Each structure stands twice: as structure tokens, then as C-alpha cells.
Amino acid sequence: MAESQAVHAVHAHQFEDLDQQHDVGTLGMWAFLATEIMFFGGLFAGYTVYRYLYLPSFEAGSRLLDIRLGAINTAVLLGSSLTMALAVRAAQTNKRKALATFLVLTMILGGVFLGIKFVEYAHKWEHHLVPGLHWAPDAEEVAQIQGLKPGAAAPQVELFLCFYFFMTGMHALHMIIGFGIMTVMLVLSLRGRFSSEYYSPIEVTGLYWHFVDIIWIFLFPLLYLVGGRY
Amino acid sequence: MLLKLPFQPDQASTIAEGVDRLYLFLTFITLFFTAIIFATIFYFAVKYRRRSDDERPPEIEGSLPLELAWTLIPTLLTVVIFVWASSLYFRNARPPRASSEIFVVGKQWMWHLQHPEGPREINELHVPVGVPIQLTMTSEDVIHDFFIPAFRIKKDALPGRYSSIWFEATKIGTYHFFCAQYCGAEHSGMIGWVYVMSPADYAQWLANNSSGETMEAAGRRLFNQVGCNGCHSESSSATGPSLKGLYGQSVRLADGRTVPANDDYLRGTILTPFKQRVAGYPAIMPTFQGQVNEEQILQLIAYLKSLGPEEGKVKQ
Amino acid sequence: MSGHVVSVKNYVLIFLALLALTALTTGVAFIDLGPYNTMVALAIAGCKMMLVVLFFMHILYSRNLTKIVAAAGLLWLMILLTLTMSDFATRNWTPEPSGWNAGGKSSGAPAPAGAATAPSTPATESH
Amino acid sequence: MSATIAEVPIESRVHYLNADYGIRSWLLTTDHKRIALLYLASITFMFFIGGAAAVLIRLHLLEPQGALVQPETYNKLFTMHGVVMIFFFLIPAIPAVLGNFLVPLMIGARDLAFPRLNLLSWYVYVVGALFTLAALLTGGVDTGWTFYTPYSTTYSNSNVILVGLGAFITGFSSILTGLNFIVTIHKMRAPGLTWFRMPLFIWAIYATSIIFLLGTPVVAITLALLALERLLHVGIFDPKLGGDPLLFQHLFWFYSHPAVYIMILPALGVMSELISCFSRKRIFGYSFVGFSSMAIAALSFLVWGHHMFVTGQSVYAGLVFSALSFLVAIPSAIKVFNWTATLYKGSISYDAPMLYALGFIGLFTMGGLTGLFLASLATDVHLNGTYFIVAHFHYIMVGGTIMAYLGGLHFWWPKISGRLYPDGWARFAALIIFVGFNLTFFPQFMLGYLGMPRRYAVYPPEFQVLNVMSSAGASILGVGYLIPLIYFIWSLRYGPPAGPNPWKAKGLEWQTPSPPPTENFEEIPVVTEEAYAYAAEEKHGG
Ligand code: HEA
Ligand code: HEA
Ligand code: CUA
Ligand SMILES: [Cu+2]
């Protein structure tokens, strides 16, 4: 937020002081997150409607997903939220080395998450279960789908998987954007730009990352758990 | 006739007059408020026009009673309008028990209409005066909308499901109908005429035009031709359920739901059998999507409906 | 510049609670509770969200304005879901185009779909 | 206050327009005032694109068989007209031009909270516009601005995705602008400027921003789903595969109904400023007018289903949506009555901005009240999909919002440019626009009631007379819009200097020179009185 006219290197001209600037940063991010809720909201609405209309198929579709990988991924992402929270804390308490370490840890955990996600996607591809692009389940697979829940039908399972891919894909896209932001933060923190005086960008990055985590907290039950495993 | 506005479309159905009365009332409200506001503004603007450049008018904060007045009066008015409009709508939406049915299929860019007695028309609709008629509509492709201005009725014809409207024509004559939902290049060409005829003329017209078979007969023919009878025969070796007396009952599905066996249900079983499997039968009925078009499906349904409530279907 | 500093211990405790809830919700998926499975899963997800929002995202220590902004997002999501479902969930309440009485029994009574619980035909009462 | 600023000729003073020269100084500016002007130029350009389409539409409809083009082309014309006018002109019009220029000035701040985000939002807008124009040049799009499925996903073979992308991208421009306004209004008000001292324009912009933030993302994701379905045909909205086309309509209108209030709320805000200034009075019932903006913003999200009364939506949902639609009319009524009451015992002058304002009240009232015909279930069944709808929304959007926008532009032009425009011409233009407007769109109410469907390239001959009237009106209207364009440009060079406060108006923006310096205020003002303290001035002797 450096504007050349400003006296202090990090103090932008339109603000009275740093405190105001910090407030503005967090409020801006929260407002943006409200927007993000509605962005995913459109997907949740579509999901809700079709789940209501085609419950058996959605349950069958859900059973095609790997609940173990889903649970592990949830844990991984929660871990990255923890390290992110600790990164913000490190900034608050002026521990510059810890800040960089925690940022790196967060990125690593995020990477693990995406890696696992990739494995899942690849698995779906192998089984011809990618709607639109690679959807050609053979007779056996169709029978398997239909066996999962009475009343399930392949076209609606495809619809479920379509939501699965679009929702998790959007989520992954947000994580990738988060990666980009965090790389910038890492560079800036290595250059010593942050301190307990000025850590607003780190905090705002944290908010974003936690939000992405929360989306997953809901995607996990909605996509992996609805079908049950009993 | 008292209600005849200078630029009013024909009033040719039992519904039209009620709608026009509401329309007139709303017009009156609009004129009333517009007039009040214009008059007041005009009066103030002249009376309190600026006379010198450094005039300072008195301070007026506002007035709670006034605020309440112009909040509550419009609110009350809207309540009146809402109740009036909604009850009228519900009355208009419900077809009388004795309606006879005509089937409408919209497709880019024409209307196909079939009478149960057999006659089929394109972009023309012949109906008798004084008889409630229900239109059951669907679409082969995109969303269309069947609109008869003189009857004040309109409803979307959607792909994948049935919608319906009804009317009772009150005046013999010829009226426009339009497609009122944008549907592509020839949207504005998807128009036609309703011919409202005296019952005698209508009977004559029916007789002259039903050289073909009735919808029910066409349905029976299709039933055998497409191969439904292979599974749905009355023989004990049939793999599918008997369809006698099915229409109007409720059906228990394999996933536990219970649904009414109405037009939409029958249509669903033919096109998307996987969406609703009847409990207790193997899931072998294939989809007939692409083998029968919407009109033929309507004929099949007409046939299924005609399989009266015989002594029920014998189940093992 | 000040901001509430949460202790490391608390952060770790929250994290452990989150892991426990994840394990719980996964475990519940293996038990058949009928429609309650979904409710439990969503309730647990709601708890997890609250933990993250309150502590990791410092809402607990934030100004009211921030809380309102966060709540507004959720409220609007609810509006979207509720009013959309108000259409889909009530569509079958209306009598279907059943005016035509050919065939079919005395039926066509404008009974809401939900009311037609017991299957009444031998035809559909499977075996 | 105003008297303290010496009237220096504009040229000799450094202000935001001459602080820096050259293309780069504009394209890389973070000054909210310059960004406002960038927006002004771009939306004016888009307006004339949309207007050109309108001209062709009206020419074509002179004859029942269609005077000009093939139906396919006609469909592309009204689609382009709708898309350009809504997404690229009217939605950004007041917020991004007047809002950008005025919000910091009115609340006594040096800039918006995120100046670079502000510039980014303009670039995002431009990129979105370029996509749309590219689609226009490579064959256009023919779905109607509503993109209804399954026509748009399966049957149309025009550039749906490109235009969808354009609208999607511009959506983010709106979001960024809204975000900026919300944070700025919360955090950057000058000392002493409490919420209830704020100008009502700021309240309106605030309410608008809420809709920007909470509504726009939904249409973005909806358009994304639309594109996905069009590319992959997976059945999200396709009934053949189990999808439901009404889901698209729900998601689309969840945004697009609130969007109509995005288009009217800022106009209502401008109105409050104009009425109070030209009657030299505090707005009657200030807090009612302020809160009614918030009420409109909140209620606007609850009524979208009124666009779907005849589409096969559940009748019970229709009932709820109808009731709520009536509810949202009440806050609008409150505003209209309060403006009228403000005139009482005022000191009313007939400068050009006031003429636009008075025109607005009349046309908005008519447009709004005809909305009641449509919110009523029984009458909407007849009127849906006819020219009655077209007339309804043009009365509000063209008769209402554009009137207010032009009124606002005339009001703040001296502040923006530092120059006065010829008042006589301005009044003349206002009159021409008012007359031309009514001639264009009043006949369309009658057409609609008679049953002429909208989006018809060819129509039955009995509707011709009214259509010709409408086309005649449109040509007058078109001329009316060209006049201000000419004298505004003229005034940039030849207009007499305006001085800081030509209208003797209240409000912080009038307490700084015209055009304002880059930093807006030499010193951040301290506010001690409410926005419309016209009477206070007398007491304190100015
Ligand atoms: C700026 C844009 C704008 C605004 C502000 C409005 C405002 C309103 N609109 Fe409109 N509308 C559109 C733009 C707008 N509309 C567009 C673009 C479409 C068509 C989209 C398409 O299909 O392409 C549309 C379509 C539309 C429909 C759908 C019709 C159909 O397709 O079948 C309906 C139905 O309810 C409706 C209702 C209303 C109502 C009740 C208001 C209310 O908010 C109006 C409130 C104002 C007043 C009531 C006037 C002031 C009050 C008084 C003077 C006091 C007296 C008041 C009372 C007695 C209540 N509008
Ligand atoms: C902000 C929104 C906005 C604005 C300002 C306008 C402005 C106008 N609109 Fe439009 N209109 C819509 C929004 C708007 N419209 C929408 C959303 C639709 C629905 C689309 C759909 O169905 O999908 C619509 C549809 C619509 C139709 C219905 C088409 C149909 O359903 O078949 C008509 C018909 O008369 C019309 C006319 C006009 C006219 C005459 C103007 C006039 O006010 C325009 C006046 C401006 C000018 C005349 C420009 C002046 C410029 C020149 C004179 C230069 C000309 C240059 C060249 C010819 C090179 N509009
Ligand atoms: Cu069919 Cu329009
Ligand atoms: Cu609306």
C-alpha cells in the first residue's frame, strides 16, 4: 500500500494513520468474503435444488467418492488453517522468522491438499466419471452406480459429479489464488516489510485462507458424506 | 361494456372481464397518484418560486403524522390490490371439473395442437364457445409461451414437463394467439388464430376433420407399434406392471417415494424411466427418448388414461 | 497497531477440536440415521465453521461492524436458498393438470402430493 | 463558507485536471475524480452503442413486416441493446461516474479507501466491454439480455459465451466499486460527519453497494454455470438430462431484480440532492428517506420471483413473491412523497438540473406504479412478455434513472469541469427529452395491453399506428440526448468559469474550488452541521 507522496513507506496518503488503514483493510476483506459467500452460494443453491429432486442419485454419486481421502484432506486443510493463524500471530508478535516459516508450512499443507485432490480427480478420470469431458461409464459401472442406492440413475449421478467437480474446482481455484497471494507475502516478509506495527496484509491473507477452509468444511459433508457409508 | 377502455383488446373469455376490472382499478390508482403528485408539485413550484437570489426558506424538519399517512395509505392500498389480484388469479388458475382437454406442443417455431377426438392443427385452434377448455402444453425444445390476449391467458410451455391453462370462450370470433416467450429466430412467426365457433359449427368442424383416428386410438396403435405391449400386456408372463387403471392413482417407487400417477408421471416413465422406478419390478424399462415425440407421448398418455379402472391389476 | 493475540495453546486446542469434529462427522456417516445424517453432518460443519470464524478469523475480538458484515453474507445465502426452495418444494402442491376425467378413477382430487402417503392401488402395492 | 474561497480563474490554479498531462497520467491515475471521468467517457461511448441499436430497433418496427433487417438480426439488435444498456451503461452510470467523483468529496476524504482497486475496477470494466464488443463484431448474440436456458445453452448458435464472459467480468468491476464505497463510507468520513449528517446521495450509494456486493457474485457464478453447460452439455439446466431451466431463472433474477434497484437507488439519491438544493430546503423527513434506501436494498432480494409468474414456478412461491413485490413499492412511495413535501414553502428555482428532477418524479411515479400491474398476479398473466413490460422498465430506467443521471451531471458539471454550460440549451434539452420520452414509451403501454408481445421482429398490422408513434418519439428522444453531449463538450473550452459554488448549495463538495485539487481539500473539513442546513446559514449569517 505504498504511495509515493506518503511520509511513511507503508502509509497511504488517503488515510489519516496506520490504525485507520488496518481497519480499512480488514473491513474490506470481510466485505469481499461476504461476496465470496454469495459466489459459492449460487453453487450451493443449485446443489440444494438437485439434491432435493434427485436424492437417491446424489447419495449414489456421493458413494463414488473416496471418503478417506476426503477426510484426510479436511484434516490437512484444517492444519493449514492452524499454521496460517500462527503465521498471523507471529506477525502480531513481531517474530519475523516464525512468520516466514509458518507461511511456508501453510503453503506446503495447501500443496498436499491439492495433490490429494489431483489423485481423486485422476481416479475419476480413469473410471470415466468426469461429466461432459470423459463420461462413459460402461455397463458394469452403470450397474454399480444403480446398485449403490435404489432409484439412482446415471444421468443424475452425472449431475452430482458435475457439481462435485465444479464446486471442488472453484475451491481449488481459490486455493491457487491463495498460493499466489501467499508467495507475495512470503517475499515481502523475507524483505522485512511486516512487523507488529504493520501486519495488515498478513492478517487479510489469513482471513482469505480461513474462508477457503470454511468452504471446504461444508463441501466435505455435502459431497462426501451425504450418501453415508452404512 | 361499461368497462370498455378506448384501447382495449377483445374481451372474449370468462376470465377477461375480471382481469380488465382489476386493470382499470390499477389504472385509476396510477392516474390518481400521478395526478396528485403532479398537481402538488406544480402548485408548490409556482407558489414558492424563487423571488430573490438570497431567499432563505424556513426550516421544516418533517412530520411524523404525514410520514405515517403516506406509508400506511399506500400499504393498505397494496394489500387490497394483492388480495384482489391473487384471489382472481387463483380462481382463474383452477380449471372447472368438466373441462375438455386440448394438447399443445410448441416447437421452434410452430404450435402443434391435437384434439382428443383426433383432429390435429398447426398454428390454428378451433374451439366451441361456452365450453371450458383446458390446454395441456409442453415443448419439444426451448421454452415457449402460449398467449391469447383476447382471453387474457398465458403460460409457458416448458420442455420436459406439462403446464396447463384453461379458458371458456364467450364470443364467437377469430382471435390472435402468440408465442410470448422468446425462443429464437422466428419467435415472432410463432403466432396463429383461435377460431371460436358455435357448438354446432364446432361439431361440424370436428366431423369434417377427424378423418384420422382419435388420440386414444393413435395411442393404442403406438403402444403396440413401439413395443410397450411386449412388457405391459395382460398376460401373466409380462415383465412390466399392468397399466390398467393406473391413471390418477398414487404409485410407490423403488426409492420409497409415493407419487401421483398424473400426466407428468406417465411422461416421465416413458422418457426418463430411470428417474422413477416402480417398486417391485426390475429396472429394465428403457427410455423411449428419441423414438416418440411429444405429440406421440400425449397420444400414449391419452391411451393409458383410457385404460379405465378395471378390476385392478393382479399382482403375485 | 493493536490486535488481539491468541495464545499458541488456544490455537492448537481449537485445531484439535476441529480434527475431533472431522473424525466425528466421518464416523457418523457410517451409521444409518435416515434423514438425520445430513442434519448432523451440517450441524457439525456449522460448529467447525464457528470455531474457525470466531478464533482463527478473530471475529470474537472484532468490532461489531465486522460481525455484521460476516452475518450478512450468511443471511443472504439463506435468503437465496430459502426462496429458491420455496418454489421447488411447493410445486407439486397444486393439482396437476388433471381436469380431464377420461379413464382415471374419481381421482384428480386436488390432494397435495404430500398427502398421498399410503399407496392405494393394488397396482402399485408391489408384491 | 463558500465566500472564503477566492474566485481565481481556473487556469492559474493547480487542480486535478491540470495537475498532470498526457495519456499515461490518465491511464495510470489513482485519483477518484479522474477515474470518474474515465468511466464517464466509456459509459457514454457504450450508451451510444446501445442507443444506435435502439435507433435500428425503432426504425425496423416502423413496418409490421419489419422495415430493415432479418428477424435473426433484429434479435441480435435487442439483445445487444439490452446487454449494453444494462450491464455497461446503466449499472455503472451513476455509481461509477457520479459516485466515484462525489463520494470522497461529499464525506470530506482525500480519496476512496482503495484507490488502486478503483482504477483496477475501471480496467476490468473495459475488458468486459471489449469482450462484449468483440462478440458484437463477430456476429452478435441473440438470446435476449436474460440468457434464458435451454435456448442459450443448447439452441442458440451465436456468441453466448463471449457475451456471458463480458457480463461476468464487468460484474467484478461492480463488486470492486461497491467494496470500495462501503469501506470508504464506513471508515473515511470527515470528523463530525455522523451518519445522520451525511448527504442522502451517500446513503443511496451505500445501499447500492450492498446490492453490488451480495447480488453480483450470484450472477457471475450463474453465467459461469451457463458457459459450462453450453460447453459440456452436462444437464445443469437441460431438462432432457434432468436439469431444470427454471433454476437458471431463479439464479439469474436473484441478481437481476436487485440490479434494477442498483439502477434506481443512486438516481433516488441524486434526486434528494437536487430537490433540496433547488428548493433551498432540508429534505423533508431526512431519516425516512435515508432508511427507505436501506429498506429497498434489503427487500430487493426478496422479490425476484415476480419475473416468473407464468413460467411454471409454483403458484405458492408466486404468491409470496407477489406480496413482497408490493412491499418493496412502499419505500419508493415514501421517497416520492417526501420530495414533494420538500418543495413546500421552499425557494424553488427552475435551473436545468431541477427541470430534470421534476421530470424524474413524474416518470418514475408512472413507471413505478405500472410495476404494480405486474406485481399483481392476475394482471401480470396478461401483461407478461408484452410491450407493457418494455414500457414499464423504460419509464423507470430511461425516464427515471437517465433523467436523474443527466440532472446530476448538469448539477455537478460545474464542479467536475469548473465551467458553466449554457443554461437555456440545457432547459431546452430537458424539455425535448421529456416530450420525446413520453411519445416513445407511452404508446408501448397501450401496445402491451392490446397484446403485442415483446421481442417481435414482425408484428400484426393492427399494431402499426402505435409503433409508428413510438418510433417518431424515439427520434425526438435521440436528438434530445445529443444536445447535452454537444454543449457539455463545448463548455469544456468555452464555458464561463463556474466558481466553487454556482448553485449556492450546501454540502462539502461545494466548499472546495471547482475543479477540486487532487487532494480534494486543502485541509480536511470538520463538519458541524447536517447536510442540508440551508436555514442555519441564515442564522449564522453565512
Ligand atoms: C430501474 C429499474 C426498475 C425498477 C426500479 C423497477 C421497479 C419495480 N418493478 Fe420492474 N422491471 C424492470 C426494471 C425496474 N423495475 C425491468 C428491466 C423489468 C423487465 C426485465 C425483463 O424481463 O427484461 C421489470 C419487470 C418487472 C416485473 C416482471 C414482469 C414480467 O416479466 O411479467 C415486475 C412484476 O412484479 C416488476 C415490478 C416492479 C415493482 C413493483 C417495482 C417497484 O419497485 C416500483 C416502486 C415505485 C412506485 C410504486 C412509484 C412511487 C410511489 C408512489 C407515487 C406512491 C403510490 C404508491 C402506492 C399506492 C403503492 N417489474
Ligand atoms: C438502461 C437501459 C435502457 C435504455 C437507456 C434504453 C433506451 C431505449 N430503448 Fe430499450 N431496452 C432495454 C434497456 C434500455 N433501453 C432493455 C433491457 C431491453 C430488453 C432487451 C431484451 O428484450 O432482451 C430493451 C428493449 C427495448 C425495446 C424492445 C425490443 C423488443 O422487445 O423487441 C425497444 C423498442 O422500442 C427499446 C427502445 C429503446 C429506445 C427508443 C431507447 C431510447 O431511450 C434510446 C435513446 C438513445 C439514442 C437514440 C441514442 C442517440 C444516439 C444517436 C442518435 C446516434 C445514432 C448513431 C448511429 C445510428 C450510428 N428498447
Ligand atoms: Cu416460441 Cu417464442
Ligand atoms: Cu423485478
mmCIF file of C-alpha atoms in Angstrom, chain B residues 87-249:
data_model
loop_
_atom_site.group_PDB
_atom_site.id
_atom_site.type_symbol
_atom_site.label_atom_id
_atom_site.label_comp_id
_atom_site.label_asym_id
_atom_site.label_seq_id
_atom_site.Cartn_x
_atom_site.Cartn_y
_atom_site.Cartn_z
ATOM 1 C CA SER B 87 -57.764 -14.415 -5.461
ATOM 2 C CA LEU B 88 -58.641 -13.609 -9.036
ATOM 3 C CA TYR B 89 -55.517 -15.406 -10.151
ATOM 4 C CA PHE B 90 -56.271 -18.492 -8.149
ATOM 5 C CA ARG B 91 -59.808 -18.540 -9.425
ATOM 6 C CA ASN B 92 -58.514 -18.204 -12.966
ATOM 7 C CA ALA B 93 -55.851 -20.843 -12.486
ATOM 8 C CA ARG B 94 -58.163 -23.653 -11.482
ATOM 9 C CA PRO B 95 -59.954 -25.317 -14.370
ATOM 10 C CA PRO B 96 -63.572 -26.309 -13.803
ATOM 11 C CA ARG B 97 -64.047 -30.006 -13.335
ATOM 12 C CA ALA B 98 -65.729 -30.567 -16.665
ATOM 13 C CA SER B 99 -63.065 -29.001 -18.866
ATOM 14 C CA SER B 100 -62.356 -30.803 -22.056
ATOM 15 C CA GLU B 101 -58.721 -31.012 -22.933
ATOM 16 C CA ILE B 102 -56.665 -29.968 -25.926
ATOM 17 C CA PHE B 103 -52.981 -30.698 -26.205
ATOM 18 C CA VAL B 104 -50.412 -28.149 -27.267
ATOM 19 C CA VAL B 105 -46.848 -28.808 -28.265
ATOM 20 C CA GLY B 106 -44.586 -25.883 -29.051
ATOM 21 C CA LYS B 107 -41.540 -26.325 -31.159
ATOM 22 C CA GLN B 108 -39.249 -23.971 -32.998
ATOM 23 C CA TRP B 109 -41.253 -22.270 -34.493
ATOM 24 C CA MET B 110 -44.775 -23.541 -34.659
ATOM 25 C CA TRP B 111 -47.573 -24.753 -32.490
ATOM 26 C CA HIS B 112 -48.961 -28.268 -32.847
ATOM 27 C CA LEU B 113 -52.388 -28.759 -31.382
ATOM 28 C CA GLN B 114 -54.341 -32.010 -31.044
ATOM 29 C CA HIS B 115 -57.909 -32.630 -30.078
ATOM 30 C CA PRO B 116 -58.667 -35.865 -28.249
ATOM 31 C CA GLU B 117 -61.230 -36.597 -30.943
ATOM 32 C CA GLY B 118 -58.427 -36.760 -33.458
ATOM 33 C CA PRO B 119 -58.102 -33.537 -35.415
ATOM 34 C CA ARG B 120 -54.667 -32.011 -35.409
ATOM 35 C CA GLU B 121 -53.858 -28.444 -36.286
ATOM 36 C CA ILE B 122 -50.833 -26.276 -36.793
ATOM 37 C CA ASN B 123 -50.969 -22.668 -35.629
ATOM 38 C CA GLU B 124 -54.749 -22.808 -35.553
ATOM 39 C CA LEU B 125 -57.072 -23.686 -32.763
ATOM 40 C CA HIS B 126 -60.768 -24.371 -33.161
ATOM 41 C CA VAL B 127 -62.859 -24.314 -30.022
ATOM 42 C CA PRO B 128 -66.527 -24.197 -29.192
ATOM 43 C CA VAL B 129 -67.964 -21.166 -27.433
ATOM 44 C CA GLY B 130 -69.180 -21.577 -23.879
ATOM 45 C CA VAL B 131 -67.257 -24.732 -23.072
ATOM 46 C CA PRO B 132 -64.370 -24.756 -20.616
ATOM 47 C CA ILE B 133 -61.281 -25.974 -22.382
ATOM 48 C CA GLN B 134 -58.049 -26.957 -20.762
ATOM 49 C CA LEU B 135 -54.801 -26.717 -22.671
ATOM 50 C CA THR B 136 -52.088 -29.126 -21.629
ATOM 51 C CA MET B 137 -48.826 -27.876 -23.000
ATOM 52 C CA THR B 138 -45.250 -28.857 -23.427
ATOM 53 C CA SER B 139 -42.355 -28.084 -25.706
ATOM 54 C CA GLU B 140 -40.067 -30.122 -27.903
ATOM 55 C CA ASP B 141 -37.109 -27.807 -27.491
ATOM 56 C CA VAL B 142 -36.857 -24.431 -25.787
ATOM 57 C CA ILE B 143 -39.320 -22.564 -23.619
ATOM 58 C CA HIS B 144 -42.289 -21.140 -25.498
ATOM 59 C CA ASP B 145 -45.347 -19.404 -24.176
ATOM 60 C CA PHE B 146 -48.926 -19.701 -25.282
ATOM 61 C CA PHE B 147 -50.670 -16.341 -25.130
ATOM 62 C CA ILE B 148 -54.225 -15.489 -26.172
ATOM 63 C CA PRO B 149 -54.651 -11.753 -25.488
ATOM 64 C CA ALA B 150 -58.399 -11.782 -26.051
ATOM 65 C CA PHE B 151 -58.753 -14.396 -23.316
ATOM 66 C CA ARG B 152 -56.172 -12.755 -21.005
ATOM 67 C CA ILE B 153 -54.356 -16.040 -20.512
ATOM 68 C CA LYS B 154 -50.773 -17.013 -20.931
ATOM 69 C CA LYS B 155 -48.482 -19.769 -19.764
ATOM 70 C CA ASP B 156 -45.028 -21.005 -20.600
ATOM 71 C CA ALA B 157 -44.746 -24.287 -22.460
ATOM 72 C CA LEU B 158 -41.639 -25.861 -20.995
ATOM 73 C CA PRO B 159 -39.575 -28.707 -22.299
ATOM 74 C CA GLY B 160 -39.617 -31.678 -20.004
ATOM 75 C CA ARG B 161 -42.897 -31.092 -18.242
ATOM 76 C CA TYR B 162 -46.543 -30.275 -18.677
ATOM 77 C CA SER B 163 -48.146 -26.993 -17.850
ATOM 78 C CA SER B 164 -51.741 -26.066 -18.315
ATOM 79 C CA ILE B 165 -54.172 -23.218 -18.664
ATOM 80 C CA TRP B 166 -57.855 -23.130 -19.316
ATOM 81 C CA PHE B 167 -60.443 -20.762 -20.718
ATOM 82 C CA GLU B 168 -64.047 -20.574 -21.644
ATOM 83 C CA ALA B 169 -64.615 -18.501 -24.743
ATOM 84 C CA THR B 170 -67.616 -16.221 -24.597
ATOM 85 C CA LYS B 171 -67.716 -14.639 -28.026
ATOM 86 C CA ILE B 172 -67.719 -16.240 -31.421
ATOM 87 C CA GLY B 173 -64.925 -14.819 -33.498
ATOM 88 C CA THR B 174 -61.316 -15.100 -34.538
ATOM 89 C CA TYR B 175 -58.538 -14.086 -32.179
ATOM 90 C CA HIS B 176 -54.780 -13.962 -32.205
ATOM 91 C CA PHE B 177 -52.555 -16.221 -30.266
ATOM 92 C CA PHE B 178 -48.857 -15.532 -29.848
ATOM 93 C CA CYS B 179 -45.691 -17.084 -28.572
ATOM 94 C CA ALA B 180 -44.784 -14.768 -25.730
ATOM 95 C CA GLN B 181 -41.524 -16.265 -24.573
ATOM 96 C CA TYR B 182 -38.516 -15.500 -26.704
ATOM 97 C CA CYS B 183 -37.493 -18.701 -28.449
ATOM 98 C CA GLY B 184 -35.134 -17.839 -31.285
ATOM 99 C CA ALA B 185 -35.089 -16.560 -34.827
ATOM 100 C CA GLU B 186 -38.751 -16.996 -35.762
ATOM 101 C CA HIS B 187 -40.188 -16.219 -32.352
ATOM 102 C CA SER B 188 -42.393 -13.576 -33.917
ATOM 103 C CA GLY B 189 -43.575 -16.064 -36.508
ATOM 104 C CA MET B 190 -44.918 -18.444 -33.913
ATOM 105 C CA ILE B 191 -48.373 -16.975 -33.992
ATOM 106 C CA GLY B 192 -51.781 -18.179 -35.031
ATOM 107 C CA TRP B 193 -55.525 -17.851 -34.734
ATOM 108 C CA VAL B 194 -58.114 -19.129 -32.341
ATOM 109 C CA TYR B 195 -61.456 -19.764 -34.001
ATOM 110 C CA VAL B 196 -64.267 -19.639 -31.520
ATOM 111 C CA MET B 197 -67.295 -21.386 -33.041
ATOM 112 C CA SER B 198 -70.815 -22.169 -32.051
ATOM 113 C CA PRO B 199 -71.119 -25.696 -30.647
ATOM 114 C CA ALA B 200 -72.904 -26.831 -33.770
ATOM 115 C CA ASP B 201 -70.244 -25.423 -36.057
ATOM 116 C CA TYR B 202 -67.601 -26.960 -33.880
ATOM 117 C CA ALA B 203 -69.192 -30.368 -34.049
ATOM 118 C CA GLN B 204 -69.350 -29.970 -37.785
ATOM 119 C CA TRP B 205 -65.713 -28.978 -37.893
ATOM 120 C CA LEU B 206 -64.740 -31.957 -35.773
ATOM 121 C CA ALA B 207 -66.636 -34.289 -38.024
ATOM 122 C CA ASN B 208 -65.027 -32.865 -41.119
ATOM 123 C CA ASN B 209 -61.551 -33.111 -39.715
ATOM 124 C CA SER B 210 -61.425 -36.309 -37.776
ATOM 125 C CA SER B 211 -60.828 -38.476 -40.761
ATOM 126 C CA GLY B 212 -57.901 -39.822 -38.800
ATOM 127 C CA GLU B 213 -58.029 -41.698 -35.542
ATOM 128 C CA THR B 214 -58.707 -40.305 -32.083
ATOM 129 C CA MET B 215 -55.748 -39.646 -29.834
ATOM 130 C CA GLU B 216 -56.674 -42.671 -27.808
ATOM 131 C CA ALA B 217 -56.694 -44.886 -30.880
ATOM 132 C CA ALA B 218 -53.431 -43.427 -32.059
ATOM 133 C CA GLY B 219 -52.043 -44.138 -28.627
ATOM 134 C CA ARG B 220 -53.219 -47.735 -28.721
ATOM 135 C CA ARG B 221 -51.614 -48.183 -32.113
ATOM 136 C CA LEU B 222 -48.359 -46.688 -30.866
ATOM 137 C CA PHE B 223 -48.468 -48.831 -27.766
ATOM 138 C CA ASN B 224 -48.227 -51.881 -29.932
ATOM 139 C CA GLN B 225 -46.032 -50.368 -32.588
ATOM 140 C CA VAL B 226 -43.297 -49.070 -30.292
ATOM 141 C CA GLY B 227 -43.340 -52.256 -28.300
ATOM 142 C CA CYS B 228 -44.845 -51.285 -24.974
ATOM 143 C CA ASN B 229 -47.149 -54.228 -25.165
ATOM 144 C CA GLY B 230 -44.174 -56.560 -25.101
ATOM 145 C CA CYS B 231 -43.790 -55.888 -21.411
ATOM 146 C CA HIS B 232 -47.101 -54.376 -20.459
ATOM 147 C CA SER B 233 -49.562 -56.965 -21.627
ATOM 148 C CA GLU B 234 -52.226 -58.506 -19.517
ATOM 149 C CA SER B 235 -50.623 -61.901 -19.752
ATOM 150 C CA SER B 236 -49.133 -63.322 -16.601
ATOM 151 C CA SER B 237 -45.710 -63.583 -18.209
ATOM 152 C CA ALA B 238 -45.455 -59.823 -18.654
ATOM 153 C CA THR B 239 -42.335 -58.335 -17.157
ATOM 154 C CA GLY B 240 -43.802 -54.920 -16.536
ATOM 155 C CA PRO B 241 -46.729 -53.884 -14.397
ATOM 156 C CA SER B 242 -50.182 -53.822 -15.896
ATOM 157 C CA LEU B 243 -51.186 -50.296 -16.726
ATOM 158 C CA LYS B 244 -54.911 -50.712 -16.261
ATOM 159 C CA GLY B 245 -56.476 -48.115 -14.019
ATOM 160 C CA LEU B 246 -53.106 -46.581 -13.312
ATOM 161 C CA TYR B 247 -54.008 -43.004 -14.110
ATOM 162 C CA GLY B 248 -54.948 -40.929 -11.107
ATOM 163 C CA GLN B 249 -53.664 -43.396 -8.547
#
